[in-house]
mmCIF file of C-alpha atoms and ligand atoms in Angstrom:
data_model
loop_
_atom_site.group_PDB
_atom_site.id
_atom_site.type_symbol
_atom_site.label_atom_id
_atom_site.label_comp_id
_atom_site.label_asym_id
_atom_site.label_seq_id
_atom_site.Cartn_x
_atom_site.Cartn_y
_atom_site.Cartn_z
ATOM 1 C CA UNK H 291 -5.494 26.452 -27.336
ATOM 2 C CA UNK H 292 -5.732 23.167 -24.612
ATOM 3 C CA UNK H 293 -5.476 19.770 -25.834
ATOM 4 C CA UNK H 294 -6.278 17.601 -22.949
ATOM 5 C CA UNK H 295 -5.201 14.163 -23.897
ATOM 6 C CA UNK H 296 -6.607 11.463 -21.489
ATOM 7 C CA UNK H 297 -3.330 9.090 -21.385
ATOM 8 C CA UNK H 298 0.257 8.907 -22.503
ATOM 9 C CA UNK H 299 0.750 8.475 -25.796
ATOM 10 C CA UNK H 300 3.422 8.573 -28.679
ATOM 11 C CA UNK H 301 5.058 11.906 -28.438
ATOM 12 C CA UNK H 302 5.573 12.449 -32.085
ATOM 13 C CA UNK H 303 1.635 13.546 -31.841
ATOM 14 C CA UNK H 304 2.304 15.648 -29.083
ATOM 15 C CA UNK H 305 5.301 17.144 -30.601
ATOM 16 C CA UNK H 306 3.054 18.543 -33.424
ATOM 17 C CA UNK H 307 0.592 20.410 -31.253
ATOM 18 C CA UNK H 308 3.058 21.701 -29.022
ATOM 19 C CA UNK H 309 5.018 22.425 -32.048
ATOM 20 C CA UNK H 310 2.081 24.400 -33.570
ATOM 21 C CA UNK H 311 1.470 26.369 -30.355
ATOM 22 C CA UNK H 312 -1.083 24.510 -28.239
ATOM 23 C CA UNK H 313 -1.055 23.804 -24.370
ATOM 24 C CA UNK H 314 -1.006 20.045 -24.482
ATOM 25 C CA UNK H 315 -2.020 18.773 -21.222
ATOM 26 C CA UNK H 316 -1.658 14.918 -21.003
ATOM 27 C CA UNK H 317 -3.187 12.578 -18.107
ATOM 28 C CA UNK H 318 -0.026 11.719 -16.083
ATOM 29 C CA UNK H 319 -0.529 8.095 -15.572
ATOM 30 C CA UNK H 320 -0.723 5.903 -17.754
ATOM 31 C CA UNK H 321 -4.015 4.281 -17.029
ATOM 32 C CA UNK H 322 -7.740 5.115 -17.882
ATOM 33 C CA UNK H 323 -8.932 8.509 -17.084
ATOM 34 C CA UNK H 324 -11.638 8.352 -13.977
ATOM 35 C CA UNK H 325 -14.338 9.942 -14.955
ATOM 36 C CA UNK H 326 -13.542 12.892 -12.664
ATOM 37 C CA UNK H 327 -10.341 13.169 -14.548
ATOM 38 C CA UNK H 328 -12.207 13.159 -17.972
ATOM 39 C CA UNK H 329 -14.870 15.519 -17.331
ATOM 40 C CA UNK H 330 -12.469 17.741 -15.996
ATOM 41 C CA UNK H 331 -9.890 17.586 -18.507
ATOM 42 C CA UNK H 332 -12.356 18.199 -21.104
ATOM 43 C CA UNK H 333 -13.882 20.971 -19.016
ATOM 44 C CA UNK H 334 -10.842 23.072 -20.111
ATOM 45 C CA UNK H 335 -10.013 21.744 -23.650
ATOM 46 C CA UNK H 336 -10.695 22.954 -27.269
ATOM 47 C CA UNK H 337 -9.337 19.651 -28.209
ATOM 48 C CA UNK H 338 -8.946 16.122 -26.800
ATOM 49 C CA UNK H 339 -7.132 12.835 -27.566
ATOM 50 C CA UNK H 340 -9.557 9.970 -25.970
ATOM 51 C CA UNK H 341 -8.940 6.170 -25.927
ATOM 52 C CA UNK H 342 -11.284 3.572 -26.574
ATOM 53 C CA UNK H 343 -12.405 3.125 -23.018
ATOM 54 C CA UNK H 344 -12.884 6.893 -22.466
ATOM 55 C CA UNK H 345 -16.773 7.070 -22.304
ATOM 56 C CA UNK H 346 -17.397 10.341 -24.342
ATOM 57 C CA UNK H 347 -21.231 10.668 -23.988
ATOM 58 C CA UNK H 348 -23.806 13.998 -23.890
ATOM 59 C CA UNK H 349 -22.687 14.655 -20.182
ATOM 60 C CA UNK H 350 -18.388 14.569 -21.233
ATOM 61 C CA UNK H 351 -19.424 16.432 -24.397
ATOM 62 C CA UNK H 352 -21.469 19.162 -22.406
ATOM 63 C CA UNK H 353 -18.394 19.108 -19.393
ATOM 64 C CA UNK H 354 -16.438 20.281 -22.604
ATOM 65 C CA UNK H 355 -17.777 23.746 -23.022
ATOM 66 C CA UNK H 356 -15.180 25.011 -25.192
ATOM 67 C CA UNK H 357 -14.658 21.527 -27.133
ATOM 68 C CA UNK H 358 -14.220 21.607 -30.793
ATOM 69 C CA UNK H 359 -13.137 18.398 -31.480
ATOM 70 C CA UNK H 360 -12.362 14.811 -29.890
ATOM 71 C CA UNK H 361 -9.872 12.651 -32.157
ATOM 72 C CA UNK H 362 -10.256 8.876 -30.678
ATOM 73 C CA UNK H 363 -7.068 7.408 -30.795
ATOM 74 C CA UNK H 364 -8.231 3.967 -32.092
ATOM 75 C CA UNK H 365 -10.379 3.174 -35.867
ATOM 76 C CA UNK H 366 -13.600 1.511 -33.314
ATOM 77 C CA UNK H 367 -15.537 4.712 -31.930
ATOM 78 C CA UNK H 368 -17.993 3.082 -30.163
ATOM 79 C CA UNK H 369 -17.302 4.625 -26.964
ATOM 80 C CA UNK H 370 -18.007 7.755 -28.517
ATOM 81 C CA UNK H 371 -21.819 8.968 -29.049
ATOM 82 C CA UNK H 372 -21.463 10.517 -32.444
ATOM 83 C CA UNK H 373 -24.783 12.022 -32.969
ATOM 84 C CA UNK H 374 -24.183 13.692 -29.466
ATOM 85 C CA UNK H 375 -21.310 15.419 -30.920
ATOM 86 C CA UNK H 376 -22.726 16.659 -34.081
ATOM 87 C CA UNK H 377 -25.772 18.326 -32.322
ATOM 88 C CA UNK H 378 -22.992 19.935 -30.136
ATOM 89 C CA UNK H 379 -20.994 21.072 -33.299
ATOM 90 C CA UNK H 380 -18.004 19.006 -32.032
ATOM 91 C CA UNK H 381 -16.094 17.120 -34.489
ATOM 92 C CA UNK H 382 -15.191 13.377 -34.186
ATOM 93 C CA UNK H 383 -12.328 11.883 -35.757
ATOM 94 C CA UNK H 384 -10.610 8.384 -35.354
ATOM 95 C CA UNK H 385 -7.254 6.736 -36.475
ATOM 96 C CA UNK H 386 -8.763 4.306 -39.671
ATOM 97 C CA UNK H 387 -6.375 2.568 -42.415
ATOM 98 C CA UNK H 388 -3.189 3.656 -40.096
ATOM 99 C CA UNK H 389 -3.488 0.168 -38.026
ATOM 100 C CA UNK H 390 -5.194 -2.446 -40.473
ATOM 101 C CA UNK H 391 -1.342 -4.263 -41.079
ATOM 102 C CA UNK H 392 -1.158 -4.217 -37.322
ATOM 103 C CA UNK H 393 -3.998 -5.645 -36.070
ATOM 104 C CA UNK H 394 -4.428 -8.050 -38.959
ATOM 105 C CA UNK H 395 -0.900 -9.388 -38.179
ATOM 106 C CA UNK H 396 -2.745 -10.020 -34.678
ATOM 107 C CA UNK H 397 -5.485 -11.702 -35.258
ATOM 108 C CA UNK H 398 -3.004 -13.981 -37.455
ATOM 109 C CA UNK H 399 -0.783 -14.118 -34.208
ATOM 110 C CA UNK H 400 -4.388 -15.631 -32.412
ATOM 111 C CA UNK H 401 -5.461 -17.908 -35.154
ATOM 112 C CA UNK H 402 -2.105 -19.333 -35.625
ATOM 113 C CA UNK H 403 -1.809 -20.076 -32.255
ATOM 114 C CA UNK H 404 -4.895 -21.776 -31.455
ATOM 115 C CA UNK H 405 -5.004 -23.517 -34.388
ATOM 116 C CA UNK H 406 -1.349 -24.765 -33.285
ATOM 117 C CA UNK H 407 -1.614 -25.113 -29.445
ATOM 118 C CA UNK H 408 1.627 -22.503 -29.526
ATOM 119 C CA UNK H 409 0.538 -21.567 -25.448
ATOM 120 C CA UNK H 410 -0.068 -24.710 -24.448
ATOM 121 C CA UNK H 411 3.502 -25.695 -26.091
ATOM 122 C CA UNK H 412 4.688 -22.738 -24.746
ATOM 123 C CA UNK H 413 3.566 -23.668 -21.220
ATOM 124 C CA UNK H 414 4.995 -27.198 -21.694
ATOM 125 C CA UNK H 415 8.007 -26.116 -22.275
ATOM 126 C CA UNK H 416 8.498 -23.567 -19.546
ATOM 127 C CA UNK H 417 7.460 -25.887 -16.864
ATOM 128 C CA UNK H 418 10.155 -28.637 -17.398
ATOM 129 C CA UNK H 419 7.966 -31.426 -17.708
ATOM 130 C CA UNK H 420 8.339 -31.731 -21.713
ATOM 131 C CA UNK H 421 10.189 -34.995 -21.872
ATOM 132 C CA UNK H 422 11.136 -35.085 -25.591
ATOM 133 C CA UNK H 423 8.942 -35.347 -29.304
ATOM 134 C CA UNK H 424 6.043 -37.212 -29.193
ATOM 135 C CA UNK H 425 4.229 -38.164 -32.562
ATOM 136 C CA UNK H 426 0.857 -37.453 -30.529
ATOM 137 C CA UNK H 427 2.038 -34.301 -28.370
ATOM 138 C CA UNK H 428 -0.150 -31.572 -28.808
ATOM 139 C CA UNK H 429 -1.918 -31.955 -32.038
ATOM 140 C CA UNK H 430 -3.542 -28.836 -33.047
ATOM 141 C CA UNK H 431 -5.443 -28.067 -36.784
ATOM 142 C CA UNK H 432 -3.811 -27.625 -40.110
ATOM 143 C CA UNK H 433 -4.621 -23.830 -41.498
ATOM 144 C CA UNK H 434 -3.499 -24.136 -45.138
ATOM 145 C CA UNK H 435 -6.306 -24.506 -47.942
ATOM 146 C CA UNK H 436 -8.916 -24.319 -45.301
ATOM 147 C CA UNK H 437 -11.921 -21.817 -45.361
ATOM 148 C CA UNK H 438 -11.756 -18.522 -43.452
ATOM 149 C CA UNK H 439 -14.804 -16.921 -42.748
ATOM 150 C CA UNK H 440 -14.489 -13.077 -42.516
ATOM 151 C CA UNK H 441 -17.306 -11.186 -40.384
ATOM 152 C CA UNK H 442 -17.024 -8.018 -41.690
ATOM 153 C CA UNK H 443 -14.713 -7.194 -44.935
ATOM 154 C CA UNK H 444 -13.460 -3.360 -43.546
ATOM 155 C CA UNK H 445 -10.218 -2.373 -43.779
ATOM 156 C CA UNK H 446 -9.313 -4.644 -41.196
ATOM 157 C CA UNK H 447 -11.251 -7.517 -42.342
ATOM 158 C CA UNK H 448 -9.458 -7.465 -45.469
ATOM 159 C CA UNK H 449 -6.085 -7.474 -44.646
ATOM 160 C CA UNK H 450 -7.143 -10.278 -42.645
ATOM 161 C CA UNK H 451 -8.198 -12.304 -46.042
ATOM 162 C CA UNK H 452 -5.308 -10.967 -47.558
ATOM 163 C CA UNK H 453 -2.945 -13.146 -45.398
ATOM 164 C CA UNK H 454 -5.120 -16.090 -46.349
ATOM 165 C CA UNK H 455 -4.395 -16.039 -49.175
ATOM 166 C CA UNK H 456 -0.734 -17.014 -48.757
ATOM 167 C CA UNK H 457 -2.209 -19.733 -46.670
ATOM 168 C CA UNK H 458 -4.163 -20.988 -50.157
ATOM 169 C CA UNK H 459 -7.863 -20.583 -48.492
ATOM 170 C CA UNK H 460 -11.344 -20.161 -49.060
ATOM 171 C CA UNK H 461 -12.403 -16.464 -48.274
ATOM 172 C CA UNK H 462 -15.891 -16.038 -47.236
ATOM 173 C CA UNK H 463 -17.308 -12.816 -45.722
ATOM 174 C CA UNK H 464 -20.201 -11.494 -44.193
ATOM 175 C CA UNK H 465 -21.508 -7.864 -45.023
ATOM 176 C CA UNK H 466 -24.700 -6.022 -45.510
ATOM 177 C CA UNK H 467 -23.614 -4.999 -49.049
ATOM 178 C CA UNK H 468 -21.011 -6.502 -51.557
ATOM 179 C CA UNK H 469 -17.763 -5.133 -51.113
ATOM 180 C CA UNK H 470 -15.827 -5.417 -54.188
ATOM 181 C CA UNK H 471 -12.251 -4.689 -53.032
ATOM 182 C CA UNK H 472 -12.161 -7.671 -50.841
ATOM 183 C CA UNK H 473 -13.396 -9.826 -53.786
ATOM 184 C CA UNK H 474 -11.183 -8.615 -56.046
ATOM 185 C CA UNK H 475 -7.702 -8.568 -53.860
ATOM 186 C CA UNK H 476 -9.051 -11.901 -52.560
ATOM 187 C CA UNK H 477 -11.657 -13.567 -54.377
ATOM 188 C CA UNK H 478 -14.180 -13.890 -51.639
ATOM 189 C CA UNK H 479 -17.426 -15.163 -52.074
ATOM 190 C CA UNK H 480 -20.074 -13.164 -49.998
ATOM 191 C CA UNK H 481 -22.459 -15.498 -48.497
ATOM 192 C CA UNK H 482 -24.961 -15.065 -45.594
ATOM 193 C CA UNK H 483 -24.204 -15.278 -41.578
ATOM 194 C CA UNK H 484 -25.028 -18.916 -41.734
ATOM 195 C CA UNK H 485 -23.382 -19.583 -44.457
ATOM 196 C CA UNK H 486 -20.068 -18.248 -43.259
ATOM 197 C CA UNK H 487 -20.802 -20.227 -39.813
ATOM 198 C CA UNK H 488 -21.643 -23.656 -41.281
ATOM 199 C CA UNK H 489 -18.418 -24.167 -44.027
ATOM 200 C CA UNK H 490 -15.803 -21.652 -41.774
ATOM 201 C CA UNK H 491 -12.977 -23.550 -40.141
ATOM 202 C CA UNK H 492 -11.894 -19.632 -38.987
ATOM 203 C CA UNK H 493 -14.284 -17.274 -38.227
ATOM 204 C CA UNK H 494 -12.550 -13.845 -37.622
ATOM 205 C CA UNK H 495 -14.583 -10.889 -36.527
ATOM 206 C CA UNK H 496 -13.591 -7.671 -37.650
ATOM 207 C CA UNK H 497 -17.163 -5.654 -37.996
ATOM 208 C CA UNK H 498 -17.422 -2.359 -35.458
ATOM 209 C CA UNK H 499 -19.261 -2.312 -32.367
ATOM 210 C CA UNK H 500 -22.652 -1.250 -32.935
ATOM 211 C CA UNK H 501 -26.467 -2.061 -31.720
ATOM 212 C CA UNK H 502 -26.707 -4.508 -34.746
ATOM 213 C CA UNK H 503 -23.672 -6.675 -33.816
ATOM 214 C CA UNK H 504 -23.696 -6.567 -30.319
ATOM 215 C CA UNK H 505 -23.856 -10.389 -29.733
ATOM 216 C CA UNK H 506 -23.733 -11.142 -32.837
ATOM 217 C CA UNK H 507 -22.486 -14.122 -32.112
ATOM 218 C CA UNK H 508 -24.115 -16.359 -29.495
ATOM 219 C CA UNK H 509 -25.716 -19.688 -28.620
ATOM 220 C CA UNK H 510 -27.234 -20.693 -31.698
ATOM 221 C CA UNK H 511 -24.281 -18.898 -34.293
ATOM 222 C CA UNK H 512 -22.184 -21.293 -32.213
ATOM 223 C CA UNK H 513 -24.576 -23.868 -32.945
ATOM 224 C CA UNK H 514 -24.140 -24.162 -36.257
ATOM 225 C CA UNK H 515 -20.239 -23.838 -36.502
ATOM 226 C CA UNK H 516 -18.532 -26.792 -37.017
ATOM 227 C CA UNK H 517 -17.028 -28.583 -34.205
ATOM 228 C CA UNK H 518 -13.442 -28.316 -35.424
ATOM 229 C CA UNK H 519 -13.766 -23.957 -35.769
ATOM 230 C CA UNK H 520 -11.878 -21.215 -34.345
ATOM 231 C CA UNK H 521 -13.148 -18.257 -33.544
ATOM 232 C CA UNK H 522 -10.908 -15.153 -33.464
ATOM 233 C CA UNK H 523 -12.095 -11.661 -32.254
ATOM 234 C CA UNK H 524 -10.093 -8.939 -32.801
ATOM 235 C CA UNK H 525 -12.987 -6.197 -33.444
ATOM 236 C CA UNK H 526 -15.044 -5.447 -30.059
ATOM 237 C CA UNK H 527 -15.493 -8.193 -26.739
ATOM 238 C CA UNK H 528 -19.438 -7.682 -27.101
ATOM 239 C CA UNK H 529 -19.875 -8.358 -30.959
ATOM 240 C CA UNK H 530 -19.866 -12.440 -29.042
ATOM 241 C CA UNK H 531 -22.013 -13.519 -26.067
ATOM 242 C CA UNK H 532 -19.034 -14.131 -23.878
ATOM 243 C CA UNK H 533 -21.262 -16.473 -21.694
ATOM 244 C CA UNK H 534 -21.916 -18.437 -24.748
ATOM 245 C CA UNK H 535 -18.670 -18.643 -26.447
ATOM 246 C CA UNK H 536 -17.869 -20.258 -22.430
ATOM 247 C CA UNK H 537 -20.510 -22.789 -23.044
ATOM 248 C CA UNK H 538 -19.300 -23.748 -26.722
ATOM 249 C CA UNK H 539 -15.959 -24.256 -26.137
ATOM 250 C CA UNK H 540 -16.803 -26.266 -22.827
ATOM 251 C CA UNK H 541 -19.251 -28.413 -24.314
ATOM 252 C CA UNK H 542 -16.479 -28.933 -27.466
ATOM 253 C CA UNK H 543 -19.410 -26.987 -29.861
ATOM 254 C CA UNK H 544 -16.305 -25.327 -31.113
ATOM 255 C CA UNK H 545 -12.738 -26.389 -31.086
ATOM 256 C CA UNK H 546 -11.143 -22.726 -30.173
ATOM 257 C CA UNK H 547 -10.855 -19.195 -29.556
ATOM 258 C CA UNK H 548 -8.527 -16.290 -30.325
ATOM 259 C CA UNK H 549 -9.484 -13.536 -28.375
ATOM 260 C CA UNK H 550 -8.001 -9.922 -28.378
ATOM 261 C CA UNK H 551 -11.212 -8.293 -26.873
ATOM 262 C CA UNK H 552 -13.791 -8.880 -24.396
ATOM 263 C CA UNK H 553 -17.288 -8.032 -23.436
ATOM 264 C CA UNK H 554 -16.127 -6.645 -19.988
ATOM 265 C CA UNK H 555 -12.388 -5.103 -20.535
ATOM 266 C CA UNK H 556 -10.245 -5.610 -18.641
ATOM 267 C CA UNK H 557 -12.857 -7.972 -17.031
ATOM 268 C CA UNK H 558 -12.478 -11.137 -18.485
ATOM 269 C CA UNK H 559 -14.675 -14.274 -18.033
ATOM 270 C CA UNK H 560 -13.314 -16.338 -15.227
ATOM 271 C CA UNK H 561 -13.832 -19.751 -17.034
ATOM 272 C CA UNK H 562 -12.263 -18.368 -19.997
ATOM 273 C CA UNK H 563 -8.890 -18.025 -17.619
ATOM 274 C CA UNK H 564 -8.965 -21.891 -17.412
ATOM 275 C CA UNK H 565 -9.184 -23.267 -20.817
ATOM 276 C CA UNK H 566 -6.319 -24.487 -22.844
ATOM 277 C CA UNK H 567 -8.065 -24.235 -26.042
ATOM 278 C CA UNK H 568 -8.113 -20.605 -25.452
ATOM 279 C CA UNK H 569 -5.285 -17.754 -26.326
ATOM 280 C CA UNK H 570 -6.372 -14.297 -24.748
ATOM 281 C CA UNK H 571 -4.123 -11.180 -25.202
ATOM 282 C CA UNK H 572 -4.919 -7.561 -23.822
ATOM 283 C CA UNK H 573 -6.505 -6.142 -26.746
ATOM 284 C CA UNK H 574 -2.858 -5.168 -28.410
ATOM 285 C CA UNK H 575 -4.107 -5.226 -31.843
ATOM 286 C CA UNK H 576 -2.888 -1.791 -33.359
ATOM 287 C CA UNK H 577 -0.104 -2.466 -30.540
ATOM 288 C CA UNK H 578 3.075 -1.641 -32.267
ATOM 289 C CA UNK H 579 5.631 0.806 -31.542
ATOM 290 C CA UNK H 580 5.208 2.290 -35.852
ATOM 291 C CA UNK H 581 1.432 1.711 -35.479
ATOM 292 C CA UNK H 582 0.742 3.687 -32.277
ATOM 293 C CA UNK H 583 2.810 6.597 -33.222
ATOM 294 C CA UNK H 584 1.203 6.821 -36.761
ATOM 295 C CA UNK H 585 -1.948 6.927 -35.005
ATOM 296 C CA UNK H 586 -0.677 9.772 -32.408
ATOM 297 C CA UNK H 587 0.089 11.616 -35.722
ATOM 298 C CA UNK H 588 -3.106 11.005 -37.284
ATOM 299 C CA UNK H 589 -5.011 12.438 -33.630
ATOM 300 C CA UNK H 590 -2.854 15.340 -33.670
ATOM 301 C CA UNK H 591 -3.483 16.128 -37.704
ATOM 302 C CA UNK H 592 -7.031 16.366 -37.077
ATOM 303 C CA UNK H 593 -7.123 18.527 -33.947
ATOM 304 C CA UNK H 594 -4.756 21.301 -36.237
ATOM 305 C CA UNK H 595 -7.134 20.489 -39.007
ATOM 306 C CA UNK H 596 -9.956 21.622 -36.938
ATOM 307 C CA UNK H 597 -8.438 23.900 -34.940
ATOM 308 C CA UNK H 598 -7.022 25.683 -38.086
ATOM 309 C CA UNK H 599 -10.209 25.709 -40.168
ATOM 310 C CA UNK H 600 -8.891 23.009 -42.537
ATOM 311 C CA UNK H 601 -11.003 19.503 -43.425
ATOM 312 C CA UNK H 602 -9.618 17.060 -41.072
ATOM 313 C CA UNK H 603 -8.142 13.762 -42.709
ATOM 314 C CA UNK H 604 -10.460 11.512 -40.783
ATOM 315 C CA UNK H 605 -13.389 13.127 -39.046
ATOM 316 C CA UNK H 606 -16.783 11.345 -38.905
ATOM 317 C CA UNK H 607 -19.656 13.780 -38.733
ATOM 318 C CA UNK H 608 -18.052 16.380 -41.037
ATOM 319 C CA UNK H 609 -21.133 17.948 -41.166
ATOM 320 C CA UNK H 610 -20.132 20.227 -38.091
ATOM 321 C CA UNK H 611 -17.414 21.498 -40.019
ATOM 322 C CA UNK H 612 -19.511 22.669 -43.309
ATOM 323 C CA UNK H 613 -21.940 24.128 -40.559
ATOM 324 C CA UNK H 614 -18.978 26.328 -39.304
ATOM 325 C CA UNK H 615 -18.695 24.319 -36.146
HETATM 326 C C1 DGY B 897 -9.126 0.118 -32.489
HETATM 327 O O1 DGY B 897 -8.358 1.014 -32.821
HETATM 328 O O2 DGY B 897 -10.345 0.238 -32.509
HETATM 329 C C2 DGY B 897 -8.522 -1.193 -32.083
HETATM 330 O O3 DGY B 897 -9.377 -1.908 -31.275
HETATM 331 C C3 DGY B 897 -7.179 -1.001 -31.446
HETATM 332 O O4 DGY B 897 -6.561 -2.201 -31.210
#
């Protein structure tokens, strides 16, 4: 069968569907798929590898004639329209629990480094003009035994509180429903949005993408956050009103931000390109060599899975499958 796979990834994935007898075609640059590209790659697949960017809506589902399943090679799916795919019989899968460590360690990477000035240091450094200690140089915000406030306790989420808790804080978290495994690993106290906002001094989002927490955060969540917070989003850019967040950390409503994603990727708000009190990385958070090639595993074990009649390991509308899609 054709696996059309939208842009280079691991090979260990690719080794397993070539090694089980599939025509793996893979985009040959490594950049995002045009929509040409994608509509036409999909136009002669049975099964496709697509990134997070790849827009895989009724029209790329109906280019894919033959399609029997699209494995997202990242844990968010909201690029994907889900319900789309099931009235298509097309299964959906995604990579989650392979990347948690990975993009945990990352949003640790952001809210160490805001809270510590480590770019502007950085910067200081690099430009020659650091002329020695200073008691007063740089003073950032202590992170042990503070409060962490974590907006949406997922897989992510908690791996996230787990860390804190070799940094002796506070875990709050925000969720629709208790989640016991974070309160037990952690002994986090679920409290409203609000809540979490007001007695945070981190705030790290880690809920998916959908039409509930799209801007989630804006003017007024920044409001109440005290003036001293950090934000750090490692989740999706648009879960935060980007042109807020601007306006809070001008006007000093909040001290800093961690970001990892944006509202407009790779677009990025021009102010936010001037601010010290700002760290911004190219949304690397499952970025690790182990990570990504897990994850090319995982996309390839649910293509055979479907392919091969078998229950894929992590496919989101299994009801296709039990209706002999
Ligand atoms: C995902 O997999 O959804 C993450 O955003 C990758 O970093």
């Amino acid at each position: 069968m054709n696996i059309y796979v939208t842009r280079p990834i691991p090979d260990s994935g690719l080794a397993k569907l070539r090694a089980a007898g599939h025509a793996v075609c893979v985009q040959s640059e490594d950049r995002r798929a045009t929509r040409e590209e994608l509509l036409a790659g999909l136009a002669t697949a049975q099964g496709a590898i697509t990134m997070l960017d790849d827009r895989i809506d009724a029209e790329a589902l109906d280019a894919g004639k033959n399609l029997r399943i699209v494995s997202n090679f990242a844990v968010g799916y909201n690029n994907i329209d889900v319900e789309a795919a099931t009235e298509r019989g097309i299964a959906i899968s995604n990579t989650p629990g392979v990347l948690s460590d990975a993009t945990a360690d990352l949003a640790w990477a952001l809210l160490l480094a805001a809270a510590r000035r480590v770019r502007e240091g950085e910067a200081l450094v690099r430009s020659g003009q650091w002329h020695g200690w200073g008691p007063m140089q740089l003073l950032g915000w202590h992170v042990a035994g503070k409060t962490i406030g974590i907006v949406g306790p997922g897989r992510i989420g908690r791996a996230v509180a787990r860390r804190a808790k070799g940094f002796d804080m506070r875990v709050l978290y925000f969720s629709r429903s208790n989640n016991e495994e974070i309160e037990r690993q952690t002994g986090a106290t679920r409290v409203p949005l609000n809540e979490l906002l007001e007695q945070s001094d981190f705030v790290s989002l880690n809920c998916p993408l959908t039409p509930e927490t799209r801007h989630l955060l804006g003017a007024r969540e920044f409001a109440i956050m005290k003036p001293t917070a950090i934000l750090v989003n490692t989740a999706r850019g648009p879960v935060v009103d980007e042109a807020a967040l601007v306006d809070a950390l001008k006007s000093g409503r909040i001290a800093a931000a961690g970001l990892d994603v944006f509202e407009e990727e790779p677009k990025v708000h021009p102010a936010l390109l001037t601010m010290d009190n700002v760290v911004l990385l190219p949304h690397l958070g499952s970025g690790t060599t182990e990570t990504r090639s897990v994850m090319a595993d995982l996309c390839a074990d649910n293509i055979l899975a479907v392919l091969e009649a078998r229950r894929p390991p992590t496919v989101l509308n299994p009801e296709v499958l039990s209706a002999g899609g």
